[in-house]
Coordinates of C-alpha atoms in Angstrom, one line a residue:
L30 CA 231.2 123.0 145.9
P31 CA 235.0 122.7 146.0
E32 CA 237.2 124.3 143.3
V33 CA 238.5 121.2 141.6
S34 CA 240.1 121.5 138.2
R35 CA 242.0 118.2 137.6
P36 CA 241.3 116.7 134.1
G37 CA 240.0 113.5 135.7
D38 CA 237.2 115.4 137.5
M39 CA 235.4 115.9 134.2
R40 CA 235.2 112.2 133.6
A41 CA 231.6 112.0 134.8
F42 CA 230.5 114.8 132.5
T43 CA 232.2 113.1 129.5
V44 CA 230.3 110.0 130.5
I45 CA 227.0 112.0 130.5
A46 CA 227.8 113.5 127.1
A47 CA 228.6 110.0 125.7
A48 CA 225.3 108.7 127.1
L49 CA 223.4 111.5 125.4
L50 CA 225.1 110.8 122.1
C51 CA 224.2 107.1 122.3
S52 CA 220.5 108.1 122.2
L53 CA 220.7 110.2 119.1
A54 CA 219.3 108.4 116.1
A55 CA 220.9 108.8 112.7
G56 CA 217.8 107.9 110.7
R57 CA 216.3 110.5 108.3
P58 CA 213.0 110.1 106.5
T59 CA 212.8 110.2 102.7
V60 CA 210.8 113.4 102.7
R61 CA 210.3 115.3 106.0
N62 CA 207.0 117.0 106.7
V63 CA 207.9 120.4 108.3
K64 CA 204.9 121.3 110.5
T65 CA 206.0 124.3 112.5
G66 CA 208.2 127.4 112.2
A67 CA 210.5 126.1 114.9
E68 CA 211.0 122.8 112.9
W69 CA 211.7 124.9 109.7
R70 CA 214.4 127.0 111.4
K71 CA 215.9 124.0 113.1
L72 CA 216.0 122.1 109.8
L73 CA 217.9 124.9 107.9
K74 CA 220.3 125.6 110.8
H75 CA 221.1 121.9 111.3
H76 CA 222.0 121.2 107.7
A77 CA 223.8 124.5 107.3
E78 CA 226.0 124.1 110.4
V79 CA 226.3 120.4 111.0
T80 CA 225.8 118.3 107.8
G81 CA 226.4 120.8 104.9
L82 CA 223.8 118.9 102.8
P83 CA 221.5 120.7 100.3
V84 CA 217.9 121.2 101.5
I85 CA 215.2 120.9 98.9
V86 CA 211.7 122.1 99.9
D87 CA 208.3 121.5 98.3
F88 CA 205.6 124.0 99.3
Y89 CA 202.4 122.1 98.4
S90 CA 198.6 121.9 99.0
D91 CA 196.5 118.7 99.2
G92 CA 194.0 120.4 96.9
C93 CA 196.6 121.3 94.2
G94 CA 196.6 119.0 91.1
P95 CA 200.2 119.8 90.0
C96 CA 201.3 119.2 93.6
R97 CA 199.8 115.7 93.6
M98 CA 201.3 115.0 90.2
I99 CA 204.8 116.0 91.2
A100 CA 204.8 114.4 94.7
P101 CA 205.8 110.8 93.7
H102 CA 208.6 112.1 91.5
F103 CA 209.8 114.3 94.4
K104 CA 209.9 111.3 96.7
K105 CA 211.7 109.3 94.1
L106 CA 214.4 112.0 93.8
A107 CA 214.7 112.0 97.6
E108 CA 215.4 108.2 97.5
E109 CA 217.9 108.7 94.7
Y110 CA 219.9 111.4 96.6
K111 CA 219.5 109.9 100.1
D112 CA 222.4 110.9 102.4
R113 CA 223.5 113.5 99.7
A114 CA 220.6 115.9 100.0
V115 CA 217.7 116.5 102.4
F116 CA 214.1 116.7 101.0
A117 CA 211.3 118.4 102.9
K118 CA 207.7 119.5 102.3
V119 CA 205.5 122.2 103.8
D120 CA 201.7 122.1 103.6
V121 CA 200.7 125.7 103.1
N122 CA 197.3 125.0 104.5
Y123 CA 198.7 123.7 107.7
N124 CA 202.0 125.5 108.3
H125 CA 200.8 129.1 107.8
E126 CA 203.8 130.6 109.7
V127 CA 206.4 129.3 107.2
S128 CA 204.3 129.8 104.1
R129 CA 203.6 133.4 105.0
E130 CA 207.2 134.0 106.0
Q131 CA 208.4 132.7 102.7
M132 CA 205.6 134.6 100.9
I133 CA 204.4 131.6 99.0
R134 CA 201.7 132.6 96.5
S135 CA 201.4 129.6 94.2
M136 CA 201.8 125.9 94.4
P137 CA 203.8 123.9 94.1
T138 CA 206.7 126.2 94.9
F139 CA 210.2 124.8 95.3
Q140 CA 213.1 126.3 97.3
M141 CA 216.7 125.1 97.4
Y142 CA 219.1 125.8 100.2
L143 CA 222.8 125.2 100.6
F144 CA 224.9 126.1 103.6
G145 CA 222.0 128.1 105.0
K146 CA 221.5 130.3 101.9
K147 CA 218.5 130.1 99.5
R148 CA 220.0 129.2 96.1
D149 CA 216.9 129.0 94.0
Q150 CA 213.1 129.3 94.1
F151 CA 210.5 128.7 91.4
S152 CA 206.8 127.7 91.0
G153 CA 205.4 125.0 88.9
A154 CA 205.8 121.2 88.7
D155 CA 209.0 121.4 86.5
L156 CA 210.6 118.1 87.2
N157 CA 213.6 118.7 84.8
R158 CA 214.4 122.0 86.6
I159 CA 214.2 120.3 90.0
Q160 CA 216.5 117.4 88.9
A161 CA 219.0 119.8 87.3
K162 CA 219.2 122.1 90.4
V163 CA 219.4 119.1 92.9
Q164 CA 222.3 117.7 90.9
E165 CA 224.1 121.0 90.8
L166 CA 223.7 121.6 94.6
V167 CA 224.8 118.1 95.5
R168 CA 227.9 118.5 93.3
E169 CA 228.7 121.8 95.0
S170 CA 228.1 120.4 98.4
K171 CA 230.5 117.5 97.8
T172 CA 233.2 119.9 96.5
K173 CA 232.9 122.5 99.3
N174 CA 231.9 120.3 102.3
V175 CA 235.5 119.6 103.3
E176 CA 237.6 119.8 106.4
V177 CA 241.2 120.8 107.1
T178 CA 242.4 119.1 110.2
L179 CA 244.8 120.7 112.6
D180 CA 247.5 118.1 111.8
A181 CA 247.1 118.8 108.0
F182 CA 247.2 122.5 108.7
K183 CA 250.4 122.3 110.8
T184 CA 252.1 120.1 108.1
Y185 CA 251.1 122.6 105.5
Y186 CA 252.5 125.6 107.3
Q187 CA 255.7 123.8 108.3
E188 CA 256.3 123.6 104.5
V189 CA 255.1 127.0 103.3
A190 CA 255.6 129.3 106.3
P191 CA 257.3 127.5 109.3
E192 CA 257.6 130.8 111.3
K193 CA 253.8 130.9 111.6
V194 CA 253.4 127.4 113.1
D195 CA 251.6 127.9 116.4
D196 CA 249.0 125.3 117.4
D197 CA 246.7 127.7 119.2
K198 CA 246.7 130.3 116.4
L199 CA 246.3 127.7 113.7
Q200 CA 243.3 126.2 115.5
Q201 CA 241.8 129.6 115.9
L202 CA 242.2 130.3 112.2
L203 CA 240.4 127.0 111.4
D204 CA 237.6 127.7 113.9
R205 CA 237.1 131.2 112.5
N206 CA 236.4 129.6 109.1
G207 CA 233.9 127.1 110.5
K208 CA 234.3 124.6 113.3
G209 CA 234.3 121.1 111.9
G210 CA 234.8 122.2 108.3
G211 CA 232.4 123.2 105.6
P212 CA 232.5 126.0 102.9
G213 CA 234.7 128.2 105.1
H214 CA 237.5 125.6 105.1
Y215 CA 237.1 125.3 101.3
A216 CA 237.4 129.1 100.9
L217 CA 240.4 129.1 103.2
V218 CA 242.1 126.4 101.1
Q219 CA 241.4 128.5 97.9
A220 CA 242.9 131.6 99.5
L221 CA 246.0 129.8 100.7
Q222 CA 246.5 128.2 97.3
K223 CA 246.3 131.6 95.7
K224 CA 248.8 133.0 98.2
Y225 CA 251.4 130.2 98.4
G226 CA 250.7 128.3 95.2
K227 CA 249.3 125.3 97.0
G228 CA 246.8 124.6 99.7
P229 CA 246.6 122.2 102.7
K230 CA 245.2 118.7 102.3
T231 CA 241.5 118.3 102.9
Q232 CA 239.2 115.5 103.8
P233 CA 235.4 115.1 103.6
R234 CA 233.7 116.9 106.4
T235 CA 233.1 114.9 109.5
I236 CA 229.5 115.0 110.4
A237 CA 229.2 114.8 114.1
E238 CA 225.9 113.6 115.8
H239 CA 225.9 116.8 117.8
P240 CA 228.1 119.9 117.1
H241 CA 228.7 120.7 120.8
H242 CA 230.0 117.3 121.9
D243 CA 233.0 115.2 121.2
K244 CA 232.6 112.5 118.6
P245 CA 231.5 109.1 119.9
G246 CA 234.4 107.0 120.8
A247 CA 236.6 109.8 122.0
S248 CA 238.4 108.6 125.1
A249 CA 238.3 110.3 128.4
K250 CA 240.7 109.8 131.3
G251 CA 239.4 108.8 134.7
T252 CA 240.2 110.3 138.0
S253 CA 243.1 107.9 138.4
G254 CA 244.6 108.8 135.1
G255 CA 243.6 105.5 133.5
P256 CA 241.6 105.0 130.3
G257 CA 238.0 106.3 130.1
P258 CA 234.9 104.6 129.0
K259 CA 235.0 102.4 125.9
E260 CA 233.3 103.8 122.8
S261 CA 229.7 102.9 121.9
N262 CA 229.1 101.1 125.2
C263 CA 225.8 102.6 126.1
K264 CA 225.0 100.2 128.9
D265 CA 228.3 100.9 130.7
V266 CA 227.8 104.6 130.2
A267 CA 224.3 104.6 131.6
A268 CA 225.4 102.6 134.7
T269 CA 228.2 105.0 135.6
E270 CA 227.1 107.5 138.3
P271 CA 228.4 111.0 137.9
N272 CA 230.5 112.6 140.7
L273 CA 228.6 115.8 140.8
H274 CA 230.2 116.9 144.1
L275 CA 233.6 117.1 142.4
A276 CA 232.4 119.7 139.8
T277 CA 232.6 123.5 140.0
I278 CA 229.5 125.6 139.5
A279 CA 230.8 126.7 136.1
Q280 CA 231.3 123.1 135.1
L281 CA 227.8 122.2 136.1
E282 CA 226.3 125.1 134.3
K283 CA 228.3 124.2 131.1
E284 CA 227.1 120.6 131.3
L285 CA 223.5 121.7 131.9
Q286 CA 223.6 123.8 128.7
L287 CA 225.1 120.9 126.8
R288 CA 222.3 118.6 128.0
R289 CA 219.7 121.2 127.0
E290 CA 221.2 121.4 123.5
A291 CA 221.4 117.6 123.3
E292 CA 217.7 117.3 124.3
E293 CA 216.7 119.8 121.5
E294 CA 218.8 117.7 119.1
R295 CA 217.1 114.5 120.2
E296 CA 213.7 116.1 119.6
F297 CA 214.8 117.3 116.2
E298 CA 216.0 113.8 115.2
A299 CA 212.8 112.2 116.7
A300 CA 210.7 114.5 114.6
E301 CA 212.7 113.5 111.4
D302 CA 212.2 109.8 112.2
G303 CA 208.5 110.2 112.8
D304 CA 207.5 112.5 109.9
D305 CA 208.2 110.4 106.8
D306 CA 206.3 111.2 103.7
D307 CA 203.2 109.1 103.0
D308 CA 201.5 109.6 99.7
E309 CA 198.7 107.3 100.7
T310 CA 197.3 109.5 103.4
H311 CA 194.3 111.7 102.6
A312 CA 192.8 114.7 104.2
F313 CA 189.2 113.7 103.5
D314 CA 187.1 110.5 103.7
L315 CA 187.4 108.5 100.5
Y316 CA 184.8 106.3 98.9
N317 CA 185.0 102.6 99.9
A318 CA 183.0 100.2 97.8
S319 CA 183.1 97.5 100.5
T320 CA 181.4 99.7 103.1
A321 CA 179.2 101.9 100.8
P322 CA 175.5 101.3 100.5
P323 CA 174.2 99.5 97.3
V324 CA 172.8 102.8 96.0
E325 CA 174.0 106.3 96.8
Q326 CA 171.4 109.0 97.3
V327 CA 173.4 111.8 95.6
A328 CA 176.4 111.6 93.3
I329 CA 178.1 114.8 92.2
V330 CA 180.3 114.8 89.1
G331 CA 183.1 117.3 89.4
A332 CA 184.9 118.9 92.4
G333 CA 185.1 122.5 91.2
P334 CA 183.4 125.3 93.1
A335 CA 179.9 124.4 91.7
G336 CA 180.2 120.7 92.5
L337 CA 181.6 121.4 96.0
A338 CA 178.9 124.0 96.7
A339 CA 176.3 121.4 95.8
A340 CA 178.1 118.9 98.0
I341 CA 177.9 121.2 101.0
Y342 CA 174.2 121.9 100.5
A343 CA 173.4 118.1 100.0
A344 CA 175.6 117.1 103.0
R345 CA 173.9 119.7 105.3
A346 CA 170.6 118.2 104.2
G347 CA 171.8 114.7 105.4
L348 CA 172.0 113.2 101.9
H349 CA 175.6 112.0 102.3
P350 CA 176.7 112.9 98.8
V351 CA 179.6 111.3 96.9
V352 CA 181.8 113.7 94.9
I353 CA 183.4 112.0 91.9
A354 CA 186.4 113.7 90.4
P355 CA 190.1 113.0 89.6
P356 CA 192.6 114.2 92.2
M357 CA 194.4 116.6 89.9
G358 CA 191.4 118.9 89.9
G359 CA 190.2 121.5 87.3
Q360 CA 191.1 125.0 86.3
L361 CA 190.8 126.7 89.7
Q362 CA 192.5 123.9 91.6
G363 CA 195.2 123.3 89.0
K364 CA 196.6 126.7 88.5
G365 CA 198.0 127.2 92.0
V366 CA 198.3 131.0 91.6
T367 CA 196.8 133.9 93.6
V368 CA 193.1 134.3 92.7
E369 CA 192.1 137.9 92.0
N370 CA 188.7 137.6 90.3
Y371 CA 186.7 135.5 92.8
P372 CA 184.1 137.5 94.8
G373 CA 185.0 138.0 98.4
V374 CA 188.4 136.3 98.1
N375 CA 191.6 138.1 98.7
D376 CA 195.3 137.0 98.8
T377 CA 194.7 133.3 98.5
T378 CA 195.2 130.7 95.8
G379 CA 192.9 128.4 93.8
P380 CA 194.0 125.2 95.6
D381 CA 193.4 126.9 99.0
I382 CA 189.8 127.8 98.0
V383 CA 189.1 124.3 96.7
Y384 CA 190.8 122.8 99.8
D385 CA 188.6 124.9 102.2
M386 CA 185.5 123.9 100.3
Q387 CA 186.4 120.2 100.3
R388 CA 187.1 120.4 104.1
Q389 CA 183.7 122.1 104.7
A390 CA 181.9 119.5 102.6
S391 CA 183.7 116.7 104.3
E392 CA 182.8 118.0 107.8
F393 CA 179.1 117.6 106.9
G394 CA 179.6 114.0 105.6
T395 CA 180.6 114.2 102.0
I396 CA 182.6 111.3 100.6
F397 CA 185.1 111.7 97.8
E398 CA 185.8 109.3 95.0
Q399 CA 189.1 110.2 93.2
D400 CA 188.3 108.9 89.8
L401 CA 187.1 110.0 86.4
V402 CA 183.5 109.5 85.3
M403 CA 183.5 107.7 81.9
S404 CA 179.7 107.6 81.2
V405 CA 176.3 108.1 82.8
D406 CA 173.3 105.9 82.1
V407 CA 170.1 107.7 82.9
T408 CA 167.8 105.4 81.0
S409 CA 166.9 103.4 84.1
R410 CA 166.8 103.9 87.9
P411 CA 169.0 104.1 89.8
F412 CA 171.3 106.0 87.5
V413 CA 174.6 104.3 86.8
L414 CA 177.9 106.1 86.7
K415 CA 180.8 104.3 85.2
V416 CA 184.2 105.4 86.4
R417 CA 187.6 104.4 85.1
K418 CA 188.3 101.8 87.9
R419 CA 184.8 100.7 89.1
V420 CA 181.1 101.5 88.9
S421 CA 179.5 103.9 91.3
A422 CA 175.7 103.8 91.4

């Protein structure tokens, strides 16, 4: 490849970068379901380095009563603080890597992050504490998530120390405190204000679609020195063929790395778009009156260890039992703390034990009715169980 270094020769690569940016979606779900350790690390890094938004995480279990009770309130908070904070959830029964790494011992457990640092962690469905902490972190994020532009920095130094005005050195100083802004720029402003009695002007941090590319709409000069591609014209960008033969090996390697990073970013954004919270999904088969037989062979009242053990035995015998119990569960399921007095069980929680028993019963054909039994009539056959919403026979 020839050694070509004219500015116009990078036009094709700017076009490629613009095409990649056109494909990055800005949508973010209400509550993101973090399924892997890689997603977890990407989530924290992205919002620490790119957006500066607080990250609020709910470690939960499907079998945990308090988890189910707090879930709709958590989602409502996420809707209230949309675009000001990021809400995520981790299923401790599914994402073992992250739950072990974070040493989660009880559910629900909430963690709060800002600028990549854990700011708080507590267990229990304490909605008031969650609301107070979210409000505090959002306020801090808004205050510190600022940017000092090079022009504002130059104007400031021309006023307070004109002998130090040097574009390269000023840009290096800004970059050392965080490229694109953030808490580093806020700290720099505070230090300069203390030193000179005033600080440079700031603006809200510009959140780029990808931290390694120019912002969409940035112009690029062509090989003839004319204007580059117009902003946000994805069709024109995609139709432009790159002049790869004009690039140096170093330029090609650099662009290849940028494209790899852009691909990772696309996968991250796609995962966010596709993993919205859905409180209506269930891990086990639920009772459906329209498809159920007129009379059930076995109905089990209660979904504690005794009830679920009975369900497992009945299901294995082919009796297709129906377990009737409210979703919040009883003592073992509701506590969400590490169980120390259950025979043969070590280093696990009540919701985990109940969840495993529910899963085992479900695999053999048990159906679950998430309701409260109000009365049982055993004076005639078949027995009639009245629940809060409907009758199960």
